[in-house]
CSV table of C-alpha atoms and ligand atoms in Angstrom, one decimal:
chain,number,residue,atom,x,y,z
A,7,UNK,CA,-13.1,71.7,31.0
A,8,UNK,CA,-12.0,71.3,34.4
A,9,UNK,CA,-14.3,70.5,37.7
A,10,UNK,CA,-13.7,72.4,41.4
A,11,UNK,CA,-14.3,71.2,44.7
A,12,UNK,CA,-14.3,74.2,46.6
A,13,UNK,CA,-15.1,73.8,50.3
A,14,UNK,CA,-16.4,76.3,52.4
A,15,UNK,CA,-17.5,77.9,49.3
A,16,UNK,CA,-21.0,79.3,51.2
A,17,UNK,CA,-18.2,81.7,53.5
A,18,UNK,CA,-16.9,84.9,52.8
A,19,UNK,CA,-13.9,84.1,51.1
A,20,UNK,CA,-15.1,81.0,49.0
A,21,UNK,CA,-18.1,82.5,47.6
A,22,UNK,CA,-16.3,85.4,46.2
A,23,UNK,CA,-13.4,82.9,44.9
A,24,UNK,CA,-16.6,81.0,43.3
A,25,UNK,CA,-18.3,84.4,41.8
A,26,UNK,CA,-14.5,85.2,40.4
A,27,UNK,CA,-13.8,82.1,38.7
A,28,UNK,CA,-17.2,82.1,37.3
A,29,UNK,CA,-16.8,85.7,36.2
A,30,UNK,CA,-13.2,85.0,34.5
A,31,UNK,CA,-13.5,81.5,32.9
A,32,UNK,CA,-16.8,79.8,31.0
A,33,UNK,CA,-15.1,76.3,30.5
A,34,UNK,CA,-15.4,75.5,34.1
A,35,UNK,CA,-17.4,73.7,36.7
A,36,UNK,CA,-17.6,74.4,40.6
A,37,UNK,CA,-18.9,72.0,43.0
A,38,UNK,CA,-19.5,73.9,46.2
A,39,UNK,CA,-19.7,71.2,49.3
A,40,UNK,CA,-20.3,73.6,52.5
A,41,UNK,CA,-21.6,72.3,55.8
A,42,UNK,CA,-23.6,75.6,56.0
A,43,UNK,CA,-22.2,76.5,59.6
A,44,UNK,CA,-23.4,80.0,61.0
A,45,UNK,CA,-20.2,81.1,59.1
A,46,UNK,CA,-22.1,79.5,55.8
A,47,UNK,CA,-24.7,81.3,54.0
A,48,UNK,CA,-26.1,80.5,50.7
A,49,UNK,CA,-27.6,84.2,50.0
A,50,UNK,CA,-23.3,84.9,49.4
A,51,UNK,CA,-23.9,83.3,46.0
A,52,UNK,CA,-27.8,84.2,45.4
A,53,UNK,CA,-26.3,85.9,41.9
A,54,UNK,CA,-25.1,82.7,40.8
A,55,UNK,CA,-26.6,80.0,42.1
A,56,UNK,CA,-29.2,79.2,38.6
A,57,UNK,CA,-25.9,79.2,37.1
A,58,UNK,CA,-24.9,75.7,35.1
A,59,UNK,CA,-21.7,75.4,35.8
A,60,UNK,CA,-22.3,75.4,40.0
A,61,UNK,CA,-24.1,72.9,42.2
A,62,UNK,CA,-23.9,72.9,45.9
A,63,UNK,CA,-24.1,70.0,47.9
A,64,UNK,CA,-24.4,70.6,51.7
A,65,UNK,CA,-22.0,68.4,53.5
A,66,UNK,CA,-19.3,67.7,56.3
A,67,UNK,CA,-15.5,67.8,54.9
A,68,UNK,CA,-15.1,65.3,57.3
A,69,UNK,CA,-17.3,62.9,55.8
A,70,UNK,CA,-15.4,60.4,54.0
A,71,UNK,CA,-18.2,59.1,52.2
A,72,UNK,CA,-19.7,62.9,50.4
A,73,UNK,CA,-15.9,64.1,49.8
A,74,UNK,CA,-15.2,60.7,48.1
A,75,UNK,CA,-18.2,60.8,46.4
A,76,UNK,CA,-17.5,65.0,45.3
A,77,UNK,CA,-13.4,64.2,45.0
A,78,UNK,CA,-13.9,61.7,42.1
A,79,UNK,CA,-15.5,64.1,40.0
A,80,UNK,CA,-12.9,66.5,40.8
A,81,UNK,CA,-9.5,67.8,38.7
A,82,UNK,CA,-8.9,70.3,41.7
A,83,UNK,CA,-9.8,70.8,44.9
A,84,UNK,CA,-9.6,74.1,47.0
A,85,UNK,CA,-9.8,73.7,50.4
A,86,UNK,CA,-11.5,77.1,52.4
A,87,UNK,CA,-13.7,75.0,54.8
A,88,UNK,CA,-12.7,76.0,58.2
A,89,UNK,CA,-13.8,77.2,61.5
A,90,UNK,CA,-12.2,81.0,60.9
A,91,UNK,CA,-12.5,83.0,64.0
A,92,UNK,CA,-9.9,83.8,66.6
A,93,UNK,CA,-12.3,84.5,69.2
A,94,UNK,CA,-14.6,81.6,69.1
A,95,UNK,CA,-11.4,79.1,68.9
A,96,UNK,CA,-10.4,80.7,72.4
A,97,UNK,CA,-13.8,80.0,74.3
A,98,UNK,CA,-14.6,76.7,72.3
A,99,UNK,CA,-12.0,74.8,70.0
A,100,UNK,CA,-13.4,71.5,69.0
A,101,UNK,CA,-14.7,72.3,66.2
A,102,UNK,CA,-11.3,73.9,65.0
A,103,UNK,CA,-9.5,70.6,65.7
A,104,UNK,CA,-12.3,68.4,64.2
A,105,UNK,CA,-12.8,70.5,60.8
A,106,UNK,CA,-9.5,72.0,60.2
A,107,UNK,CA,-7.3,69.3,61.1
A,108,UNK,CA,-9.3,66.4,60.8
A,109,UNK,CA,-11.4,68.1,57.5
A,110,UNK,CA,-8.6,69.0,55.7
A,111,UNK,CA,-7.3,65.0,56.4
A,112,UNK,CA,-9.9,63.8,55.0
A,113,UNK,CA,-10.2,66.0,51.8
A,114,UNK,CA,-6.2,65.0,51.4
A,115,UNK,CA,-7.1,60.8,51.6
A,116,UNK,CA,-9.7,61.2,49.3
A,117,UNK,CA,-7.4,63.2,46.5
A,118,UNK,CA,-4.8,61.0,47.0
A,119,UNK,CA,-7.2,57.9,46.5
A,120,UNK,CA,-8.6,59.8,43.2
A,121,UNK,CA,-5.3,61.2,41.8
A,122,UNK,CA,-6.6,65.3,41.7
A,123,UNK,CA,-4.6,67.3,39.5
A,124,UNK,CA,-4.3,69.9,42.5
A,125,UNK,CA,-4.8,70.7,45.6
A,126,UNK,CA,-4.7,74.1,46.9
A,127,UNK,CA,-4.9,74.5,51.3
A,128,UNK,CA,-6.1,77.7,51.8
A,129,UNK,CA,-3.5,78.4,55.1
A,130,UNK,CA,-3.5,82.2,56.9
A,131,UNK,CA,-0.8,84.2,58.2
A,132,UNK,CA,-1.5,83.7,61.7
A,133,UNK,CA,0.4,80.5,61.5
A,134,UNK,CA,3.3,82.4,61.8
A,135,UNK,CA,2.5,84.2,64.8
A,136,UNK,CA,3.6,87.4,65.8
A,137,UNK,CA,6.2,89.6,64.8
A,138,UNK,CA,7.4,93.0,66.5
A,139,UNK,CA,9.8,94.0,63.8
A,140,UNK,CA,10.1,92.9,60.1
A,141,UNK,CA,8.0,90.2,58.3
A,142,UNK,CA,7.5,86.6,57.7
A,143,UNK,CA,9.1,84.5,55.0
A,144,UNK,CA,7.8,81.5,53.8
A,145,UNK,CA,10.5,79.4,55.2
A,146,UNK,CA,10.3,81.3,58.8
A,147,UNK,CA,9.7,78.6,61.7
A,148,UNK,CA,5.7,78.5,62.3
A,149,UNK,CA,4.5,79.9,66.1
A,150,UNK,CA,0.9,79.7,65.8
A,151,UNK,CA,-0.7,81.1,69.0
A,152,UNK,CA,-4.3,80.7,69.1
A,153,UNK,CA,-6.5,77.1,68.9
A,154,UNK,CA,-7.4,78.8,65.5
A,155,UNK,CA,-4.0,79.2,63.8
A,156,UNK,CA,-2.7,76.3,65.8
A,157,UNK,CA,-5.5,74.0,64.0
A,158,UNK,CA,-4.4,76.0,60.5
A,159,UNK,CA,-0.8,75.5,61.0
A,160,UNK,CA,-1.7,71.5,61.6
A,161,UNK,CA,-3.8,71.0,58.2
A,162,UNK,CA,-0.8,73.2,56.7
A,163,UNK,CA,1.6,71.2,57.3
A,164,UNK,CA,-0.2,68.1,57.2
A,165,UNK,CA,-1.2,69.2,53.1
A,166,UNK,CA,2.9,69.3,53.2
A,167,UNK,CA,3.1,66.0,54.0
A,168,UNK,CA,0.8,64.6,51.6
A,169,UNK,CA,3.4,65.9,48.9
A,170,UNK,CA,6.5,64.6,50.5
A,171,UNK,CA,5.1,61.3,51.7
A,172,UNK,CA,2.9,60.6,48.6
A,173,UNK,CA,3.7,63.1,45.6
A,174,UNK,CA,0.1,64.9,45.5
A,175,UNK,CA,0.7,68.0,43.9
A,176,UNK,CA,-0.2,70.4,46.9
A,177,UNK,CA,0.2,74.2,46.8
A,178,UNK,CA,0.1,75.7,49.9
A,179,UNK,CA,-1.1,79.8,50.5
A,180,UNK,CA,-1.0,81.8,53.7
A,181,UNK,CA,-2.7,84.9,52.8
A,182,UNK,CA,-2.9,88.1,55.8
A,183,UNK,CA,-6.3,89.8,56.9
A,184,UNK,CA,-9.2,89.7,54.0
A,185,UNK,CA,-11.9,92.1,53.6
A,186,UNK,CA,-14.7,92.9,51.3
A,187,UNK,CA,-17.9,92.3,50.8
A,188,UNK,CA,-19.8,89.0,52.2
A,189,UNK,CA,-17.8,89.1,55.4
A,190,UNK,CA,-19.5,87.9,58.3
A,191,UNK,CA,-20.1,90.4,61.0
A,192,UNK,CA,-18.1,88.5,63.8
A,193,UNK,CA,-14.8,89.9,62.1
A,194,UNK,CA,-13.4,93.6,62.6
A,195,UNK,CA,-14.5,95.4,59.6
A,196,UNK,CA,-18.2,94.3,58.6
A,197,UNK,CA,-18.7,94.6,62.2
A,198,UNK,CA,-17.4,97.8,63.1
A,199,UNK,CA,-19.3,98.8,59.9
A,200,UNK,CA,-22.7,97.3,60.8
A,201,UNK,CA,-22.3,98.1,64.6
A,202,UNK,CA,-21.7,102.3,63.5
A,203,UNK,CA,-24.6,101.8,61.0
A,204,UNK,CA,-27.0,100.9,64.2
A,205,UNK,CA,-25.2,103.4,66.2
A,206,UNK,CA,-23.9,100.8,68.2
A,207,UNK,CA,-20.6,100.7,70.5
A,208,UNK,CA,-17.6,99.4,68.1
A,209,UNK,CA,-15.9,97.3,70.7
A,210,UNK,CA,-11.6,97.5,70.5
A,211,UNK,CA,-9.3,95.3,71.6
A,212,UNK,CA,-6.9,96.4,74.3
A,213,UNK,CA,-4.9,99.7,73.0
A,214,UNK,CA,-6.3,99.1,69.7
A,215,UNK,CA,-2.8,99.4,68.2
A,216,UNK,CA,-2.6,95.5,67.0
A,217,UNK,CA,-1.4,96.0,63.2
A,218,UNK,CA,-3.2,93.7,60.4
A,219,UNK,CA,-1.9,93.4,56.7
A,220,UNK,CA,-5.6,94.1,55.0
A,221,UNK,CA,-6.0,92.9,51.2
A,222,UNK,CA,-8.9,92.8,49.2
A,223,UNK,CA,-10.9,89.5,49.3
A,224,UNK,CA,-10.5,89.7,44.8
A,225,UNK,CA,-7.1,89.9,45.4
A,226,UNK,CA,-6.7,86.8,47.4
A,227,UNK,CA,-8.8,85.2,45.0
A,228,UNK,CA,-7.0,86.4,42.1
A,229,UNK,CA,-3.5,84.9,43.7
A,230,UNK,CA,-5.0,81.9,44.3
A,231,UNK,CA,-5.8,81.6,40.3
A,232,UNK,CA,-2.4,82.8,39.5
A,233,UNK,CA,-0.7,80.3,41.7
A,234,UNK,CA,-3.0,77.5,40.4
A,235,UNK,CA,-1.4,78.3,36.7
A,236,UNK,CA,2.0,78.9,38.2
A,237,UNK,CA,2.7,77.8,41.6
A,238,UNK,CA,5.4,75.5,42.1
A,239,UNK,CA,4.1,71.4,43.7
A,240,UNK,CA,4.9,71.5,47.2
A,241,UNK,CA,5.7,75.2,47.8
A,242,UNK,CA,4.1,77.9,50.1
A,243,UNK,CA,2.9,81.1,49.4
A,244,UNK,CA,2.7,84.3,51.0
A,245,UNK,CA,-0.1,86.3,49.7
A,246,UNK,CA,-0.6,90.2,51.2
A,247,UNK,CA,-1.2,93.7,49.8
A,248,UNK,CA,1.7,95.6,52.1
A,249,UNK,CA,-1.6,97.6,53.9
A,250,UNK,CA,-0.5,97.3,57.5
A,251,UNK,CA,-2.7,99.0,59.8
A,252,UNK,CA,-3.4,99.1,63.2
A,253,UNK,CA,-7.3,98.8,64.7
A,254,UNK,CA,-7.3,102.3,66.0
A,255,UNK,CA,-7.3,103.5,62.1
A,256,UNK,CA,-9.3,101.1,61.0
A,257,UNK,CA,-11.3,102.3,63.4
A,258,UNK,CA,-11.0,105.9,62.3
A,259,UNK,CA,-11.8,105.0,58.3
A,260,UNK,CA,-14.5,103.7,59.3
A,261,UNK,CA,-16.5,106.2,61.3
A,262,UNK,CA,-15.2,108.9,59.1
A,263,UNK,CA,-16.7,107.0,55.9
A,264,UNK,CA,-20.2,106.7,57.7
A,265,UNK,CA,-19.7,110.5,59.3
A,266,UNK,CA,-20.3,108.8,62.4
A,267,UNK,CA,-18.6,109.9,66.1
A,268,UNK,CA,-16.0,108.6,67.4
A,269,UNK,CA,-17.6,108.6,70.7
A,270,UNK,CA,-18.5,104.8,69.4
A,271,UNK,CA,-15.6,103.4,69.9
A,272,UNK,CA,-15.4,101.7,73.0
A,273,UNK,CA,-12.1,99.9,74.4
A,274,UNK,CA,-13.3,96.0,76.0
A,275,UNK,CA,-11.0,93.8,77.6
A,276,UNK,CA,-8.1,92.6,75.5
A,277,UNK,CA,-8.7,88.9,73.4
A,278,UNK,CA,-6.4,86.4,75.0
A,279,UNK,CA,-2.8,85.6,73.6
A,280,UNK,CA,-3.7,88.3,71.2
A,281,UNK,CA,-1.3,88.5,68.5
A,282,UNK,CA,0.2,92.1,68.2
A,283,UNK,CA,1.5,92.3,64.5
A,284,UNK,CA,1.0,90.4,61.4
A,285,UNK,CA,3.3,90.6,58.5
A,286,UNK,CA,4.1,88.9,55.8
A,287,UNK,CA,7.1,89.2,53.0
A,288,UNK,CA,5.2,88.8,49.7
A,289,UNK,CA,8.7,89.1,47.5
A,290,UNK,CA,8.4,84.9,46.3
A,291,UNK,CA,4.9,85.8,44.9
A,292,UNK,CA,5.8,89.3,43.8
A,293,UNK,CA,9.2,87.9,41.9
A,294,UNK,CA,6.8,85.2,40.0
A,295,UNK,CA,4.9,88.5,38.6
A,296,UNK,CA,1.7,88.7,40.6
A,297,UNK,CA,0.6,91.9,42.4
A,298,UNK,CA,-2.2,93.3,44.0
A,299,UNK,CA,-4.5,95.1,41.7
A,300,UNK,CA,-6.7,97.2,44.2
A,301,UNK,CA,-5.6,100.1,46.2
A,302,UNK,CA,-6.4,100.4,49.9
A,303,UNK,CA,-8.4,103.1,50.5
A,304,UNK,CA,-10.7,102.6,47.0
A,305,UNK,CA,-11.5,99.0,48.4
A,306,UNK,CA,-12.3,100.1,51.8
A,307,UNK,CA,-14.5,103.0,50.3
A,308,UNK,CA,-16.3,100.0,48.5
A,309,UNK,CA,-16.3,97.6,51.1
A,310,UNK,CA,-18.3,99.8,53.5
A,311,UNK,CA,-20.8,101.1,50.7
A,312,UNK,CA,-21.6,97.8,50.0
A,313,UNK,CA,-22.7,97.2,53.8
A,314,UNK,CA,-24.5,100.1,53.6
A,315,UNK,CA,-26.5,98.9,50.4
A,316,UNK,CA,-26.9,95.7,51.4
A,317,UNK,CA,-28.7,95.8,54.8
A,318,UNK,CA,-31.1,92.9,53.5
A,319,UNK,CA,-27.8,90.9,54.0
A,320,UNK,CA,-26.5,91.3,57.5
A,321,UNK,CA,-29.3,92.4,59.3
A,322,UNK,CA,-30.9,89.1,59.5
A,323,UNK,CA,-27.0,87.7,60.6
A,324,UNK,CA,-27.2,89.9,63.8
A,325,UNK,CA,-29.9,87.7,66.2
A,326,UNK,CA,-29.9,84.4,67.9
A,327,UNK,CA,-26.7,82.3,67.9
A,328,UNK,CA,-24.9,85.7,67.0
A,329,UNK,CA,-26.1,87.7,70.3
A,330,UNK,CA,-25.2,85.0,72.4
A,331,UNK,CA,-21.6,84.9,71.3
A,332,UNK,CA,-21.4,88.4,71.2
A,333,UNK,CA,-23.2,89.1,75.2
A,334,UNK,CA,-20.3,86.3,76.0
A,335,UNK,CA,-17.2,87.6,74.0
A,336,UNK,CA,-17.9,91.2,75.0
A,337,UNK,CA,-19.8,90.9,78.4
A,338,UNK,CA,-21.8,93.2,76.4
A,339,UNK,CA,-25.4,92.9,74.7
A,340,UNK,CA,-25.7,94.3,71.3
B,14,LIG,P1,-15.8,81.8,56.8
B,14,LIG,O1,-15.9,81.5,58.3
B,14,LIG,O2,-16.5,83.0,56.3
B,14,LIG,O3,-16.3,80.6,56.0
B,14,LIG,C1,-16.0,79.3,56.3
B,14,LIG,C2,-16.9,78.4,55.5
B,14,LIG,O4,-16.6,77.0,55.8
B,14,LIG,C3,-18.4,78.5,55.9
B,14,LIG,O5,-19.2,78.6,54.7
B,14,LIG,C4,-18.7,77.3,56.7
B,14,LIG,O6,-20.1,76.9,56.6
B,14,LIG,C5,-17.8,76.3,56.0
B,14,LIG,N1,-17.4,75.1,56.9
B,14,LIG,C6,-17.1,75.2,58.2
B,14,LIG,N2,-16.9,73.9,58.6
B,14,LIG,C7,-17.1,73.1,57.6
B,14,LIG,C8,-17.1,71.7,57.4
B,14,LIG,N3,-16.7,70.8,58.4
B,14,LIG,N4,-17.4,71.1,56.2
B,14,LIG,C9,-17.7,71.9,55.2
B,14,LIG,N5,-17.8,73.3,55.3
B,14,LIG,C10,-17.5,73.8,56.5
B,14,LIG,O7,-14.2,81.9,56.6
B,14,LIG,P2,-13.4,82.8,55.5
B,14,LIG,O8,-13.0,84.1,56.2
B,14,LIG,O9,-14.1,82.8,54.2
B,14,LIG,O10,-12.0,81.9,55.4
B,14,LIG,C11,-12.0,80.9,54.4
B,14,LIG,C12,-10.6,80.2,54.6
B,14,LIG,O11,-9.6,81.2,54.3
B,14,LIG,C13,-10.3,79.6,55.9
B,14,LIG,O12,-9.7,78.4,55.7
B,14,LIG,C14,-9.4,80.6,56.6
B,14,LIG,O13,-8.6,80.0,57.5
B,14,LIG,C15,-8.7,81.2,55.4
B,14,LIG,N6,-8.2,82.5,55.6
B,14,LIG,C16,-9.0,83.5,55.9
B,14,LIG,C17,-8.5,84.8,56.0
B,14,LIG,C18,-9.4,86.0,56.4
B,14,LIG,O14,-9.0,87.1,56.5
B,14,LIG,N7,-10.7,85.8,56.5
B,14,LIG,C19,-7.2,85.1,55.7
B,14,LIG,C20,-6.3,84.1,55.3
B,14,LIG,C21,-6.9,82.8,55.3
B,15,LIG,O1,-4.6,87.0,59.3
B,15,LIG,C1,-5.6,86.2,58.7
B,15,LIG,C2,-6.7,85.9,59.6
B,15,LIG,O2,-7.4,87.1,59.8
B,15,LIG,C3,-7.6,84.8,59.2
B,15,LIG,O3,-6.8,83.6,59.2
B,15,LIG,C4,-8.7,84.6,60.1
B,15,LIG,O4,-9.6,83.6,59.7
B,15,LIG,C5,-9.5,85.9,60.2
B,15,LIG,O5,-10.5,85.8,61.2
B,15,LIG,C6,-8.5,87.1,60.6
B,15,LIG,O6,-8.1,86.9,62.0
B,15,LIG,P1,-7.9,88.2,63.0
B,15,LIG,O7,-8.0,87.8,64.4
B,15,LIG,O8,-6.8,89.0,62.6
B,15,LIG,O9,-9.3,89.0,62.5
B,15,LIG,P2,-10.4,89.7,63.3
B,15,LIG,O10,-11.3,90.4,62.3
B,15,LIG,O11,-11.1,88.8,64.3
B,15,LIG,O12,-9.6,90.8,64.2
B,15,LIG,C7,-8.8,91.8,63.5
B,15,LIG,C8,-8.1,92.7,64.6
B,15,LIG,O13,-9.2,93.4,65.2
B,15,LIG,C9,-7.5,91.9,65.7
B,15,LIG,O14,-6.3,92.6,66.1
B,15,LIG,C10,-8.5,91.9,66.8
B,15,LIG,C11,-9.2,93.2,66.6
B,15,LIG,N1,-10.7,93.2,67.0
B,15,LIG,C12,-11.5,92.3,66.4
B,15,LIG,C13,-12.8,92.2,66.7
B,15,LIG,C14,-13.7,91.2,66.1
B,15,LIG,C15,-11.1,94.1,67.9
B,15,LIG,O15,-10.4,95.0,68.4
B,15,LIG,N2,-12.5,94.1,68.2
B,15,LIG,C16,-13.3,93.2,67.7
B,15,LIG,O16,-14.5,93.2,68.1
């Protein structure tokens, strides 16, 4: 039986990595150590948390003395714990530095100290940058351009290092835009979604023609399994679906799948240094025999039913902290 750290495992992404692993594999056991930031919410595993083979402990990747304690125990560690959005690294990036650089050091001294199997960095895309024309290999020269991906591209290549310099077996994945359900309603889909739910303004970018690559959050969860079993020690990964979209279609699914008007959308003031186009070249991945098993349009269909169903879930996200950030990001109140 093997043992999981998973960090960050109360956030969108890590809770439905935690409720797949669960769902595919009985001989395991996940320890989840989240600092329960307003990105963290433990009603994302609320199916799974009486489960015996999961414990959460509530703590700070950058506190030596809980990952040591957590590491030890651990064959692998995933690393998802980060500050994740563009916009709040743009009006305050501490935090970005201090959990996703500094974080991700610490969780790499503490499995080198305690010899861990593996260690998988969960990296993004945006460390790339932009791209006009074309798409990113793995080997392409990394231009991050927000505090966000800047901090990402640092903890990436700092995981990297820790293979070269010391021989910990680190596998490194830059996946592009997830969705699904679980997604906190700061990020375009759940809160276009929620936003046209409460017949509330949907508030684009600039032109609204900035294209994402969208995969489905199983997806990324499933490549991250699949490169656990057969990813290479020291090698990066590309993970996508090859769904580019722009935001204007997005846009479009979305009020067509709620029958709302598209009188909602409403164009704001563009996000600084906004990156125009994501893209990533998946073909390493592809060529080892892993694909995407969703299609597009039945995973958005799903996505935005399941925000529909599950009002209990986000409605209670949307006050406090949340209206404060959103009254300063869009000189609008909700
Ligand atoms: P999220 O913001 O939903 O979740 C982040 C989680 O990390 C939260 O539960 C939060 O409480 C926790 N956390 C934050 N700081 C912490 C700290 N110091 N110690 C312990 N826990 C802490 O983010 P997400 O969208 O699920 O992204 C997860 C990871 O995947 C991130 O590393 C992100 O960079 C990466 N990623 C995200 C996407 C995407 O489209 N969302 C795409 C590629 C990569
Ligand atoms: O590419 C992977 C990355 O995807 C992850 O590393 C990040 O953690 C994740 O947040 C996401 O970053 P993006 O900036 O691409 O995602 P976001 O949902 O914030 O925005 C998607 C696009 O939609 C982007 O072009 C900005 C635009 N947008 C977003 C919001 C929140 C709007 O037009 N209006 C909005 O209100």
């Amino acid at each position: 039986m093997k043992t999981f750290l998973v960090t960050g495992g109360a956030g969108f992404i890590g809770s439905n990595y935690i409720r797949y692993m669960l769902k595919k594999y009985d001989d395991i056991h996940i320890i989840n150590l989240d600092k329960l930031t307003y990105a963290g919410n433990l009603d994302n595993l609320r199916d799974i948390e009486n489960d015996a083979r999961y414990e959460f402990v509530k703590g700070d990747i950058c506190d030596e003395e809980v990952v040591n304690r957590l590491t030890q125990r651990a064959d692998v560690v995933v690393n998802f714990a980060a500050e994740s959005h563009v916009d709040r690294s743009i009006g305050r990036p501490d935090d970005f530095i201090r959990t996703d650089v500094f974080g991700t050091f610490v969780l790499l001294e503490a499995a080198r100290k305690h010899g861990v199997e593996k260690f998988i960095q969960i990296s993004t895309d945006e460390v790339y940058g932009s791209i006009e024309d074309g798409s990113f290999k793995e080997t392409d020269p990394l231009m991050p351009s927000s505090p966000y991906s800047a901090s990402k591209a640092g903890a990436d290549r700092l995981a990297f290092s820790y293979f070269v310099t010391y021989g910990l077996p680190v596998i490194i994945t830059r996946c592009s835009n997830n969705f699904g359900p679980y997604q906190y309603p700061e990020k375009l889909i759940p809160l276009f979604v929620t936003n046209a739910l409460e017949d509330k303004p949907l508030p684009i970018y600039g032109d609204g023609k900035n294209v994402r690559d969208w995969i489905y959050v199983e997806d990324h969860c499933d490549a991250i399994d699949f490169l656990y079993h057969n990813g290479t020690d020291g090698e990066v990964y590309n993970i996508g679906a090859g769904n580019e979209r722009n935001n204007l279609e997005i846009t479009e699914i979305i009020l067509r799948e709620l029958n709302k008007p598209k009188s909602l959308m409403t164009f704001v003031k563009d996000r600084l240094g906004h990156d125009r186009r994501y893209s990533l070249d998946c073909t390493k991945i592809r060529n080892m025999g892993w694909q995407p098993s969703h299609s597009f349009d039945e995973a958005m269909h799903d996505t935005i039913q399941w925000y529909v169903q599950n009002r209990w879930w986000w409605e209670k996200l949307k006050s406090g902290e949340y209206l404060e950030f959103y009254k300063s990001n869009y000189q609008m109140a909700l």
